[in-house]
PDB file of C-alpha atoms in Angstrom:
ATOM      1  CA  MET J 150     -31.110   7.194  -2.643  1.00 39.00           C
ATOM      2  CA  THR J 151     -30.358  10.916  -3.005  1.00 42.00           C
ATOM      3  CA  ASP J 152     -27.741  12.428  -5.283  1.00 41.00           C
ATOM      4  CA  LEU J 153     -25.600  13.092  -2.203  1.00 38.00           C
ATOM      5  CA  ASP J 154     -25.833   9.436  -1.205  1.00 46.00           C
ATOM      6  CA  ALA J 155     -24.693   8.423  -4.689  1.00 43.00           C
ATOM      7  CA  LEU J 156     -21.727  10.786  -4.520  1.00 41.00           C
ATOM      8  CA  ALA J 157     -20.752   9.411  -1.115  1.00 49.00           C
ATOM      9  CA  ARG J 158     -20.642   5.910  -2.583  1.00 67.00           C
ATOM     10  CA  ARG J 159     -18.565   6.940  -5.598  1.00 83.00           C
ATOM     11  CA  ALA J 160     -14.797   6.465  -5.591  1.00 93.00           C
ATOM     12  CA  PRO J 161     -12.961   9.759  -6.097  1.00 94.00           C
ATOM     13  CA  LEU J 162     -10.670  10.205  -9.075  1.00 95.00           C
ATOM     14  CA  GLY J 163      -6.987  10.142  -8.263  1.00 91.00           C
ATOM     15  CA  THR J 164      -4.703  13.129  -7.877  1.00 95.00           C
ATOM     16  CA  LEU J 165      -1.460  11.396  -6.929  1.00 97.00           C
ATOM     17  CA  THR J 166       1.884  13.008  -7.673  1.00 96.00           C
ATOM     18  CA  PRO J 167       5.374  11.610  -7.080  1.00 96.00           C
ATOM     19  CA  GLY J 168       6.816  12.051  -3.603  1.00 97.00           C
ATOM     20  CA  ILE J 169      10.378  12.027  -2.281  1.00 98.00           C
ATOM     21  CA  ILE J 170      12.123   8.650  -2.341  1.00 98.00           C
ATOM     22  CA  SER J 171      14.463   7.924   0.557  1.00 98.00           C
ATOM     23  CA  PRO J 172      17.966   6.440   0.133  1.00 97.00           C
ATOM     24  CA  THR J 173      18.279   2.774  -0.774  1.00 96.00           C
ATOM     25  CA  ARG J 174      18.045   0.441   2.213  1.00 98.00           C
ATOM     26  CA  THR J 175      20.866  -1.991   2.831  1.00 98.00           C
ATOM     27  CA  VAL J 176      20.680  -5.773   3.067  1.00 98.00           C
ATOM     28  CA  PRO J 177      23.028  -7.690   5.408  1.00 98.00           C
ATOM     29  CA  ASP J 178      25.951  -9.271   3.608  1.00 97.00           C
ATOM     30  CA  HIS J 179      25.110 -12.795   4.778  1.00 97.00           C
ATOM     31  CA  ILE J 180      21.811 -12.823   2.877  1.00 98.00           C
ATOM     32  CA  ASP J 181      22.007 -14.413  -0.575  1.00 98.00           C
ATOM     33  CA  ARG J 182      21.228 -12.152  -3.531  1.00 97.00           C
ATOM     34  CA  PRO J 183      19.298 -13.156  -6.659  1.00 97.00           C
ATOM     35  CA  GLU J 184      21.419 -13.371  -9.779  1.00 96.00           C
ATOM     36  CA  TYR J 185      20.108 -10.130 -11.318  1.00 96.00           C
ATOM     37  CA  MET J 186      21.923  -8.210  -8.599  1.00 96.00           C
ATOM     38  CA  PHE J 187      25.245  -9.174 -10.183  1.00 94.00           C
ATOM     39  CA  HIS J 188      24.753  -7.838 -13.710  1.00 93.00           C
ATOM     40  CA  ASP J 189      22.936  -5.182 -15.698  1.00 90.00           C
ATOM     41  CA  GLY J 190      19.707  -5.857 -17.544  1.00 88.00           C
ATOM     42  CA  PRO J 191      17.035  -8.530 -17.105  1.00 88.00           C
ATOM     43  CA  GLU J 192      17.274 -11.903 -15.430  1.00 92.00           C
ATOM     44  CA  VAL J 193      19.220 -14.643 -17.137  1.00 91.00           C
ATOM     45  CA  VAL J 194      17.830 -17.579 -15.152  1.00 87.00           C
ATOM     46  CA  THR J 195      16.809 -20.544 -17.261  1.00 86.00           C
ATOM     47  CA  ALA J 196      14.659 -23.037 -15.369  1.00 92.00           C
ATOM     48  CA  SER J 197      11.610 -25.070 -16.252  1.00 95.00           C
ATOM     49  CA  ASP J 198       8.223 -23.801 -15.088  1.00 96.00           C
ATOM     50  CA  ILE J 199       7.574 -27.388 -13.967  1.00 98.00           C
ATOM     51  CA  LYS J 200       9.140 -27.783 -10.528  1.00 98.00           C
ATOM     52  CA  ASP J 201      10.091 -30.876  -8.571  1.00 98.00           C
ATOM     53  CA  THR J 202       8.759 -31.451  -5.063  1.00 98.00           C
ATOM     54  CA  GLU J 203      11.835 -30.078  -3.315  1.00 98.00           C
ATOM     55  CA  THR J 204      11.774 -26.836  -5.321  1.00 98.00           C
ATOM     56  CA  ILE J 205       8.033 -26.407  -4.725  1.00 98.00           C
ATOM     57  CA  GLU J 206       8.561 -26.652  -0.979  1.00 98.00           C
ATOM     58  CA  ARG J 207      11.302 -24.024  -1.132  1.00 98.00           C
ATOM     59  CA  ILE J 208       8.978 -21.718  -3.069  1.00 98.00           C
ATOM     60  CA  ALA J 209       6.284 -22.384  -0.456  1.00 98.00           C
ATOM     61  CA  ALA J 210       8.699 -21.363   2.306  1.00 98.00           C
ATOM     62  CA  ALA J 211       9.604 -18.142   0.483  1.00 98.00           C
ATOM     63  CA  GLY J 212       5.937 -17.531  -0.268  1.00 98.00           C
ATOM     64  CA  LYS J 213       4.895 -18.029   3.346  1.00 98.00           C
ATOM     65  CA  LEU J 214       7.521 -15.540   4.459  1.00 98.00           C
ATOM     66  CA  ALA J 215       6.303 -12.986   1.904  1.00 98.00           C
ATOM     67  CA  ALA J 216       2.737 -13.510   3.153  1.00 98.00           C
ATOM     68  CA  GLN J 217       3.866 -13.002   6.738  1.00 98.00           C
ATOM     69  CA  ALA J 218       5.651  -9.802   5.708  1.00 98.00           C
ATOM     70  CA  LEU J 219       2.374  -8.581   4.169  1.00 98.00           C
ATOM     71  CA  VAL J 220       0.662  -9.118   7.508  1.00 98.00           C
ATOM     72  CA  GLU J 221       3.364  -7.111   9.283  1.00 98.00           C
ATOM     73  CA  VAL J 222       3.091  -4.265   6.802  1.00 98.00           C
ATOM     74  CA  GLY J 223      -0.688  -4.338   6.900  1.00 98.00           C
ATOM     75  CA  GLN J 224      -0.742  -3.830  10.656  1.00 98.00           C
ATOM     76  CA  ALA J 225       0.900  -0.441  10.128  1.00 98.00           C
ATOM     77  CA  VAL J 226      -1.458   0.794   7.403  1.00 98.00           C
ATOM     78  CA  ALA J 227      -3.286   3.874   8.734  1.00 98.00           C
ATOM     79  CA  PRO J 228      -3.894   7.504   7.836  1.00 98.00           C
ATOM     80  CA  GLY J 229      -0.694   9.521   8.242  1.00 98.00           C
ATOM     81  CA  VAL J 230       1.700   6.605   7.725  1.00 98.00           C
ATOM     82  CA  THR J 231       4.012   6.972   4.730  1.00 98.00           C
ATOM     83  CA  THR J 232       4.554   4.236   2.185  1.00 98.00           C
ATOM     84  CA  ASP J 233       8.280   4.646   2.856  1.00 98.00           C
ATOM     85  CA  GLU J 234       7.604   3.539   6.434  1.00 98.00           C
ATOM     86  CA  LEU J 235       5.735   0.522   5.113  1.00 98.00           C
ATOM     87  CA  ASP J 236       8.742  -0.255   2.930  1.00 98.00           C
ATOM     88  CA  ARG J 237      10.996  -0.111   5.995  1.00 98.00           C
ATOM     89  CA  ILE J 238       8.774  -2.568   7.845  1.00 98.00           C
ATOM     90  CA  GLY J 239       8.639  -5.020   4.952  1.00 98.00           C
ATOM     91  CA  HIS J 240      12.355  -4.697   4.255  1.00 98.00           C
ATOM     92  CA  GLU J 241      13.379  -5.304   7.852  1.00 98.00           C
ATOM     93  CA  PHE J 242      10.996  -8.220   8.306  1.00 98.00           C
ATOM     94  CA  LEU J 243      12.370 -10.063   5.283  1.00 98.00           C
ATOM     95  CA  CYS J 244      15.991  -9.348   6.165  1.00 98.00           C
ATOM     96  CA  ASP J 245      15.436 -10.377   9.791  1.00 98.00           C
ATOM     97  CA  HIS J 246      14.212 -13.739   8.496  1.00 98.00           C
ATOM     98  CA  GLY J 247      17.146 -14.269   6.149  1.00 98.00           C
ATOM     99  CA  ALA J 248      15.392 -13.340   2.900  1.00 98.00           C
ATOM    100  CA  TYR J 249      16.289 -10.817   0.232  1.00 98.00           C
ATOM    101  CA  PRO J 250      13.496  -8.395  -0.806  1.00 98.00           C
ATOM    102  CA  SER J 251      13.218  -9.399  -4.463  1.00 98.00           C
ATOM    103  CA  CYS J 252      12.015  -5.993  -5.678  1.00 98.00           C
ATOM    104  CA  LEU J 253      15.088  -4.178  -4.357  1.00 98.00           C
ATOM    105  CA  GLY J 254      17.406  -3.563  -7.314  1.00 97.00           C
ATOM    106  CA  TYR J 255      15.314  -5.581  -9.768  1.00 97.00           C
ATOM    107  CA  MET J 256      15.869  -3.798 -13.097  1.00 95.00           C
ATOM    108  CA  GLY J 257      16.783  -0.750 -11.016  1.00 96.00           C
ATOM    109  CA  PHE J 258      13.694  -0.648  -8.783  1.00 98.00           C
ATOM    110  CA  PRO J 259      14.770   1.414  -5.752  1.00 98.00           C
ATOM    111  CA  LYS J 260      12.657  -0.082  -2.955  1.00 98.00           C
ATOM    112  CA  SER J 261      11.883  -3.420  -1.303  1.00 98.00           C
ATOM    113  CA  ILE J 262       8.118  -3.472  -1.858  1.00 98.00           C
ATOM    114  CA  CYS J 263       5.654  -1.917  -4.298  1.00 98.00           C
ATOM    115  CA  THR J 264       2.967   0.357  -2.870  1.00 98.00           C
ATOM    116  CA  SER J 265       0.217   1.249  -5.340  1.00 98.00           C
ATOM    117  CA  ILE J 266      -2.360   3.787  -4.151  1.00 98.00           C
ATOM    118  CA  ASN J 267      -5.809   4.510  -5.617  1.00 98.00           C
ATOM    119  CA  GLU J 268      -5.245   5.011  -9.387  1.00 98.00           C
ATOM    120  CA  VAL J 269      -1.864   3.259  -9.431  1.00 98.00           C
ATOM    121  CA  ILE J 270      -2.299  -0.055 -11.232  1.00 98.00           C
ATOM    122  CA  CYS J 271       1.077  -1.482 -10.202  1.00 98.00           C
ATOM    123  CA  HIS J 272       4.747  -0.798  -9.456  1.00 98.00           C
ATOM    124  CA  GLY J 273       4.209   2.203  -7.200  1.00 98.00           C
ATOM    125  CA  ILE J 274       7.436   3.272  -5.469  1.00 98.00           C
ATOM    126  CA  PRO J 275       7.241   3.870  -1.708  1.00 98.00           C
ATOM    127  CA  ASP J 276       7.873   7.522  -0.849  1.00 98.00           C
ATOM    128  CA  ASN J 277       7.162  10.212   1.738  1.00 98.00           C
ATOM    129  CA  ARG J 278       3.461  10.676   0.911  1.00 97.00           C
ATOM    130  CA  PRO J 279       1.335   9.960   4.006  1.00 98.00           C
ATOM    131  CA  LEU J 280      -1.622   7.670   3.475  1.00 98.00           C
ATOM    132  CA  ALA J 281      -4.943   9.510   3.701  1.00 98.00           C
ATOM    133  CA  GLU J 282      -8.350   8.511   5.025  1.00 97.00           C
ATOM    134  CA  GLY J 283     -10.258   6.784   2.239  1.00 97.00           C
ATOM    135  CA  ASP J 284      -7.215   5.651   0.235  1.00 98.00           C
ATOM    136  CA  ILE J 285      -6.983   2.114  -1.072  1.00 98.00           C
ATOM    137  CA  LEU J 286      -3.533   0.566  -1.159  1.00 98.00           C
ATOM    138  CA  ASN J 287      -1.936  -2.428  -2.821  1.00 98.00           C
ATOM    139  CA  VAL J 288       1.221  -3.813  -1.234  1.00 98.00           C
ATOM    140  CA  ASP J 289       3.279  -6.225  -3.356  1.00 98.00           C
ATOM    141  CA  ILE J 290       6.015  -8.213  -1.615  1.00 98.00           C
ATOM    142  CA  THR J 291       8.329 -10.899  -2.963  1.00 98.00           C
ATOM    143  CA  ALA J 292      10.816 -12.839  -0.840  1.00 98.00           C
ATOM    144  CA  TYR J 293      13.961 -14.471  -2.232  1.00 98.00           C
ATOM    145  CA  LEU J 294      14.902 -17.332   0.072  1.00 98.00           C
ATOM    146  CA  ASP J 295      16.992 -20.460  -0.488  1.00 98.00           C
ATOM    147  CA  GLY J 296      17.389 -19.725  -4.185  1.00 98.00           C
ATOM    148  CA  VAL J 297      13.734 -19.104  -5.089  1.00 98.00           C
ATOM    149  CA  HIS J 298      11.136 -16.308  -5.074  1.00 98.00           C
ATOM    150  CA  GLY J 299       7.678 -16.251  -3.476  1.00 98.00           C
ATOM    151  CA  ASP J 300       5.481 -13.438  -4.869  1.00 98.00           C
ATOM    152  CA  THR J 301       2.235 -12.060  -3.411  1.00 98.00           C
ATOM    153  CA  CYS J 302       0.198  -8.896  -2.990  1.00 98.00           C
ATOM    154  CA  THR J 303      -2.980  -7.734  -1.294  1.00 98.00           C
ATOM    155  CA  MET J 304      -5.176  -4.668  -0.856  1.00 98.00           C
ATOM    156  CA  PHE J 305      -5.661  -2.551   2.252  1.00 98.00           C
ATOM    157  CA  GLU J 306      -8.309   0.042   3.053  1.00 98.00           C
ATOM    158  CA  VAL J 307      -6.996   3.163   4.781  1.00 98.00           C
ATOM    159  CA  GLY J 308      -9.562   4.128   7.374  1.00 97.00           C
ATOM    160  CA  THR J 309     -13.089   4.172   5.942  1.00 95.00           C
ATOM    161  CA  VAL J 310     -13.370   3.980   2.156  1.00 97.00           C
ATOM    162  CA  ASP J 311     -16.291   4.617  -0.169  1.00 97.00           C
ATOM    163  CA  GLU J 312     -18.547   1.697  -1.033  1.00 97.00           C
ATOM    164  CA  GLU J 313     -17.492   1.577  -4.675  1.00 97.00           C
ATOM    165  CA  SER J 314     -13.835   1.126  -3.697  1.00 98.00           C
ATOM    166  CA  HIS J 315     -14.717  -1.450  -1.041  1.00 97.00           C
ATOM    167  CA  LEU J 316     -16.679  -3.524  -3.531  1.00 98.00           C
ATOM    168  CA  LEU J 317     -13.898  -3.255  -6.116  1.00 98.00           C
ATOM    169  CA  ILE J 318     -11.464  -4.677  -3.579  1.00 98.00           C
ATOM    170  CA  GLU J 319     -13.727  -7.537  -2.526  1.00 98.00           C
ATOM    171  CA  ARG J 320     -14.576  -8.462  -6.103  1.00 98.00           C
ATOM    172  CA  THR J 321     -10.954  -8.323  -7.267  1.00 98.00           C
ATOM    173  CA  ARG J 322     -10.040 -10.766  -4.516  1.00 98.00           C
ATOM    174  CA  GLN J 323     -12.901 -12.989  -5.601  1.00 98.00           C
ATOM    175  CA  ALA J 324     -11.768 -12.751  -9.232  1.00 98.00           C
ATOM    176  CA  MET J 325      -8.304 -13.990  -8.242  1.00 98.00           C
ATOM    177  CA  LEU J 326      -9.757 -16.892  -6.253  1.00 98.00           C
ATOM    178  CA  ARG J 327     -12.057 -17.853  -9.125  1.00 98.00           C
ATOM    179  CA  GLY J 328      -9.100 -17.828 -11.487  1.00 98.00           C
ATOM    180  CA  ILE J 329      -7.165 -20.084  -9.123  1.00 98.00           C
ATOM    181  CA  LYS J 330     -10.151 -22.419  -8.806  1.00 98.00           C
ATOM    182  CA  ALA J 331     -10.157 -22.847 -12.606  1.00 98.00           C
ATOM    183  CA  ILE J 332      -6.635 -24.319 -12.551  1.00 98.00           C
ATOM    184  CA  ARG J 333      -6.459 -27.984 -13.545  1.00 98.00           C
ATOM    185  CA  PRO J 334      -3.767 -30.060 -15.237  1.00 98.00           C
ATOM    186  CA  GLY J 335      -4.618 -30.494 -18.898  1.00 97.00           C
ATOM    187  CA  ARG J 336      -6.353 -27.123 -19.221  1.00 97.00           C
ATOM    188  CA  GLU J 337      -4.859 -24.209 -21.126  1.00 97.00           C
ATOM    189  CA  ILE J 338      -3.425 -21.229 -19.240  1.00 97.00           C
ATOM    190  CA  ASN J 339      -5.891 -18.889 -20.947  1.00 96.00           C
ATOM    191  CA  VAL J 340      -8.781 -20.538 -19.071  1.00 97.00           C
ATOM    192  CA  ILE J 341      -7.701 -18.612 -15.959  1.00 98.00           C
ATOM    193  CA  GLY J 342      -8.149 -15.251 -17.644  1.00 98.00           C
ATOM    194  CA  ARG J 343     -11.418 -16.326 -19.246  1.00 98.00           C
ATOM    195  CA  VAL J 344     -12.906 -16.992 -15.814  1.00 98.00           C
ATOM    196  CA  ILE J 345     -11.544 -13.764 -14.319  1.00 98.00           C
ATOM    197  CA  GLU J 346     -12.775 -11.587 -17.177  1.00 98.00           C
ATOM    198  CA  ALA J 347     -16.240 -13.160 -17.190  1.00 98.00           C
ATOM    199  CA  TYR J 348     -16.607 -12.414 -13.483  1.00 98.00           C
ATOM    200  CA  ALA J 349     -15.272  -8.849 -13.781  1.00 98.00           C
ATOM    201  CA  LYS J 350     -17.657  -8.067 -16.633  1.00 97.00           C
ATOM    202  CA  ARG J 351     -20.612  -8.741 -14.338  1.00 98.00           C
ATOM    203  CA  PHE J 352     -19.701  -5.519 -12.541  1.00 98.00           C
ATOM    204  CA  HIS J 353     -18.526  -3.582 -15.613  1.00 97.00           C
ATOM    205  CA  TYR J 354     -14.938  -3.537 -14.348  1.00 98.00           C
ATOM    206  CA  GLY J 355     -11.981  -3.153 -16.658  1.00 98.00           C
ATOM    207  CA  VAL J 356      -9.433  -5.984 -16.746  1.00 98.00           C
ATOM    208  CA  VAL J 357      -5.869  -4.793 -17.282  1.00 98.00           C
ATOM    209  CA  LYS J 358      -4.304  -6.690 -20.192  1.00 97.00           C
ATOM    210  CA  ASP J 359      -0.789  -5.321 -20.404  1.00 97.00           C
ATOM    211  CA  TYR J 360       0.335  -6.565 -16.973  1.00 97.00           C
ATOM    212  CA  THR J 361      -0.023 -10.266 -16.313  1.00 97.00           C
ATOM    213  CA  GLY J 362       0.786 -13.157 -14.062  1.00 97.00           C
ATOM    214  CA  HIS J 363       4.045 -14.981 -14.689  1.00 97.00           C
ATOM    215  CA  GLY J 364       6.089 -18.042 -13.979  1.00 97.00           C
ATOM    216  CA  VAL J 365       8.090 -17.753 -10.767  1.00 98.00           C
ATOM    217  CA  GLY J 366      10.597 -19.784  -8.806  1.00 98.00           C
ATOM    218  CA  GLU J 367      14.333 -19.685  -9.464  1.00 98.00           C
ATOM    219  CA  ALA J 368      13.460 -16.677 -11.639  1.00 97.00           C
ATOM    220  CA  PHE J 369      11.461 -13.722 -10.327  1.00 97.00           C
ATOM    221  CA  HIS J 370       9.688 -13.594 -13.707  1.00 96.00           C
ATOM    222  CA  SER J 371      10.055 -16.501 -16.103  1.00 94.00           C
ATOM    223  CA  GLY J 372       8.905 -16.410 -19.708  1.00 89.00           C
ATOM    224  CA  LEU J 373       5.513 -17.954 -18.881  1.00 96.00           C
ATOM    225  CA  ILE J 374       2.673 -15.401 -19.194  1.00 96.00           C
ATOM    226  CA  VAL J 375      -0.638 -15.770 -17.351  1.00 98.00           C
ATOM    227  CA  PRO J 376      -3.182 -13.277 -18.773  1.00 98.00           C
ATOM    228  CA  HIS J 377      -6.201 -12.224 -16.720  1.00 98.00           C
ATOM    229  CA  TYR J 378      -8.521 -11.884 -19.718  1.00 97.00           C
ATOM    230  CA  ASP J 379      -9.623 -14.310 -22.408  1.00 95.00           C
ATOM    231  CA  ALA J 380      -6.540 -14.333 -24.619  1.00 94.00           C
ATOM    232  CA  ALA J 381      -7.454 -17.434 -26.655  1.00 92.00           C
ATOM    233  CA  PRO J 382      -6.103 -18.741 -28.929  1.00 93.00           C
ATOM    234  CA  ARG J 383      -2.916 -17.210 -27.523  1.00 92.00           C
ATOM    235  CA  HIS J 384      -1.377 -18.373 -24.251  1.00 92.00           C
ATOM    236  CA  ASN J 385      -2.579 -21.886 -24.825  1.00 93.00           C
ATOM    237  CA  GLU J 386       0.192 -23.570 -22.851  1.00 96.00           C
ATOM    238  CA  VAL J 387      -1.234 -26.619 -21.132  1.00 97.00           C
ATOM    239  CA  MET J 388      -1.036 -26.640 -17.361  1.00 98.00           C
ATOM    240  CA  GLU J 389       0.903 -29.548 -15.917  1.00 98.00           C
ATOM    241  CA  VAL J 390       1.330 -30.881 -12.408  1.00 98.00           C
ATOM    242  CA  GLY J 391       4.210 -28.997 -10.788  1.00 98.00           C
ATOM    243  CA  MET J 392       3.854 -25.834 -12.886  1.00 98.00           C
ATOM    244  CA  VAL J 393       4.346 -22.725 -10.720  1.00 98.00           C
ATOM    245  CA  PHE J 394       3.091 -19.252 -11.592  1.00 98.00           C
ATOM    246  CA  THR J 395       1.263 -16.229 -10.217  1.00 98.00           C
ATOM    247  CA  VAL J 396      -2.382 -15.253 -10.604  1.00 98.00           C
ATOM    248  CA  GLU J 397      -2.674 -11.493 -10.025  1.00 98.00           C
ATOM    249  CA  PRO J 398      -5.643  -9.766 -11.696  1.00 98.00           C
ATOM    250  CA  MET J 399      -5.801  -5.967 -11.823  1.00 98.00           C
ATOM    251  CA  LEU J 400      -9.344  -4.606 -12.151  1.00 98.00           C
ATOM    252  CA  THR J 401     -10.370  -1.000 -12.721  1.00 98.00           C
ATOM    253  CA  LEU J 402     -13.457   1.138 -12.198  1.00 98.00           C
ATOM    254  CA  GLY J 403     -12.891   2.794 -15.575  1.00 96.00           C
ATOM    255  CA  THR J 404     -10.500   2.462 -18.457  1.00 97.00           C
ATOM    256  CA  VAL J 405      -7.695  -0.102 -18.634  1.00 97.00           C
ATOM    257  CA  GLU J 406      -5.569   2.342 -20.602  1.00 98.00           C
ATOM    258  CA  TRP J 407      -2.561   3.474 -18.606  1.00 98.00           C
ATOM    259  CA  GLU J 408       0.242   5.995 -18.354  1.00 98.00           C
ATOM    260  CA  GLN J 409       3.680   5.710 -16.791  1.00 98.00           C
ATOM    261  CA  TRP J 410       5.266   8.294 -14.521  1.00 98.00           C
ATOM    262  CA  GLU J 411       8.687   9.673 -15.327  1.00 97.00           C
ATOM    263  CA  ASP J 412      10.172   7.402 -12.637  1.00 97.00           C
ATOM    264  CA  GLY J 413       9.920   4.594 -15.200  1.00 97.00           C
ATOM    265  CA  TRP J 414       7.896   2.361 -12.886  1.00 98.00           C
ATOM    266  CA  THR J 415       4.632   3.786 -11.580  1.00 98.00           C
ATOM    267  CA  ILE J 416       1.663   2.788 -13.793  1.00 98.00           C
ATOM    268  CA  VAL J 417      -1.572   4.780 -13.383  1.00 98.00           C
ATOM    269  CA  THR J 418      -4.953   4.510 -15.065  1.00 98.00           C
ATOM    270  CA  ALA J 419      -5.309   7.037 -17.884  1.00 98.00           C
ATOM    271  CA  ASP J 420      -8.606   8.304 -16.473  1.00 97.00           C
ATOM    272  CA  ARG J 421      -7.282   8.265 -12.867  1.00 97.00           C
ATOM    273  CA  GLY J 422     -10.035   5.855 -11.867  1.00 98.00           C
ATOM    274  CA  ARG J 423      -9.311   3.507  -8.991  1.00 98.00           C
ATOM    275  CA  THR J 424      -7.900   0.044  -9.425  1.00 98.00           C
ATOM    276  CA  ALA J 425      -7.273  -3.030  -7.280  1.00 98.00           C
ATOM    277  CA  GLN J 426      -5.088  -6.131  -7.433  1.00 98.00           C
ATOM    278  CA  PHE J 427      -4.557  -9.379  -5.541  1.00 98.00           C
ATOM    279  CA  GLU J 428      -1.856 -11.973  -6.143  1.00 98.00           C
ATOM    280  CA  HIS J 429      -0.893 -15.467  -5.099  1.00 98.00           C
ATOM    281  CA  THR J 430       1.867 -17.789  -6.254  1.00 98.00           C
ATOM    282  CA  VAL J 431       0.347 -21.195  -6.996  1.00 98.00           C
ATOM    283  CA  VAL J 432       1.400 -24.655  -8.106  1.00 98.00           C
ATOM    284  CA  VAL J 433      -0.709 -26.924 -10.295  1.00 98.00           C
ATOM    285  CA  THR J 434      -1.637 -30.137  -8.473  1.00 98.00           C
ATOM    286  CA  GLU J 435      -3.305 -33.324  -9.665  1.00 97.00           C
ATOM    287  CA  ASP J 436      -6.735 -32.029  -8.652  1.00 96.00           C
ATOM    288  CA  GLY J 437      -6.388 -28.228  -8.897  1.00 98.00           C
ATOM    289  CA  ALA J 438      -4.003 -25.716  -7.398  1.00 98.00           C
ATOM    290  CA  ARG J 439      -2.163 -25.183  -4.146  1.00 98.00           C
ATOM    291  CA  ILE J 440      -1.565 -21.624  -2.972  1.00 98.00           C
ATOM    292  CA  LEU J 441       2.096 -21.202  -1.998  1.00 98.00           C
ATOM    293  CA  THR J 442       1.815 -17.673  -0.583  1.00 98.00           C
ATOM    294  CA  SER J 443      -0.288 -18.331   2.482  1.00 95.00           C
ATOM    295  CA  VAL J 444       0.520 -17.673   6.136  1.00 92.00           C
ATOM    296  CA  ASP J 445      -0.991 -21.075   7.026  1.00 85.00           C
TER     297      ASP J 445
END
């Protein structure tokens, strides 16, 4: 392989800058709002992370809708399309199906989905920047339906991407699935991160520690933390049948150190290396885990 071949396979460092954010989109009055839309500050929901069967099925319905919205958004991903346009598509799809876009207004977040490009680890705000050939994009969508949230995200390749970015995406997805496969009642939560980190290390990827999975359901983010690295002896909560949470590893090609833009949301890698993330909401079952954010 020549030096030029090696360069062609290498993911470029990021050069993103903030774009222009459009006015806040409206939600029809008949759609129920989550409780954090009625007060300042964080959520005040208090609910067990162990859900009964009826609540689990409501979360599954919200999760399925969020997954379907991801499919709709993904069909529009292409060079020249703005992330604001993707936000419009996701927003309208959820509202048309009677759901509230959970991100909209959460702790002041101004948009209905998160769009994280290239070096953005998470919480990217949709704006007027057109997607470019070779970008990689994470879209994070949460639906609030019938009193519960379903939270999911996935990666998209914009046109043709370099091999290093493509492999990062595929391996991050695999890391999430391996973490989910490790779920069993009676095991500690930190087992999930142990499995994810061990897999990521095979490829010398960084595993982001400061942003984690979380309990979800009546609350968008409960107090339960699901790390994606080996955090033992911390986070030793024992998984129980009916426990609902997200698994959402963020892997990087370089450092896991990060910086935050002045918008108070957008998190980028300190070295501007590329990063990828996948997320599912899951419930612990008697023999493993059930994914609640599937289109099936």
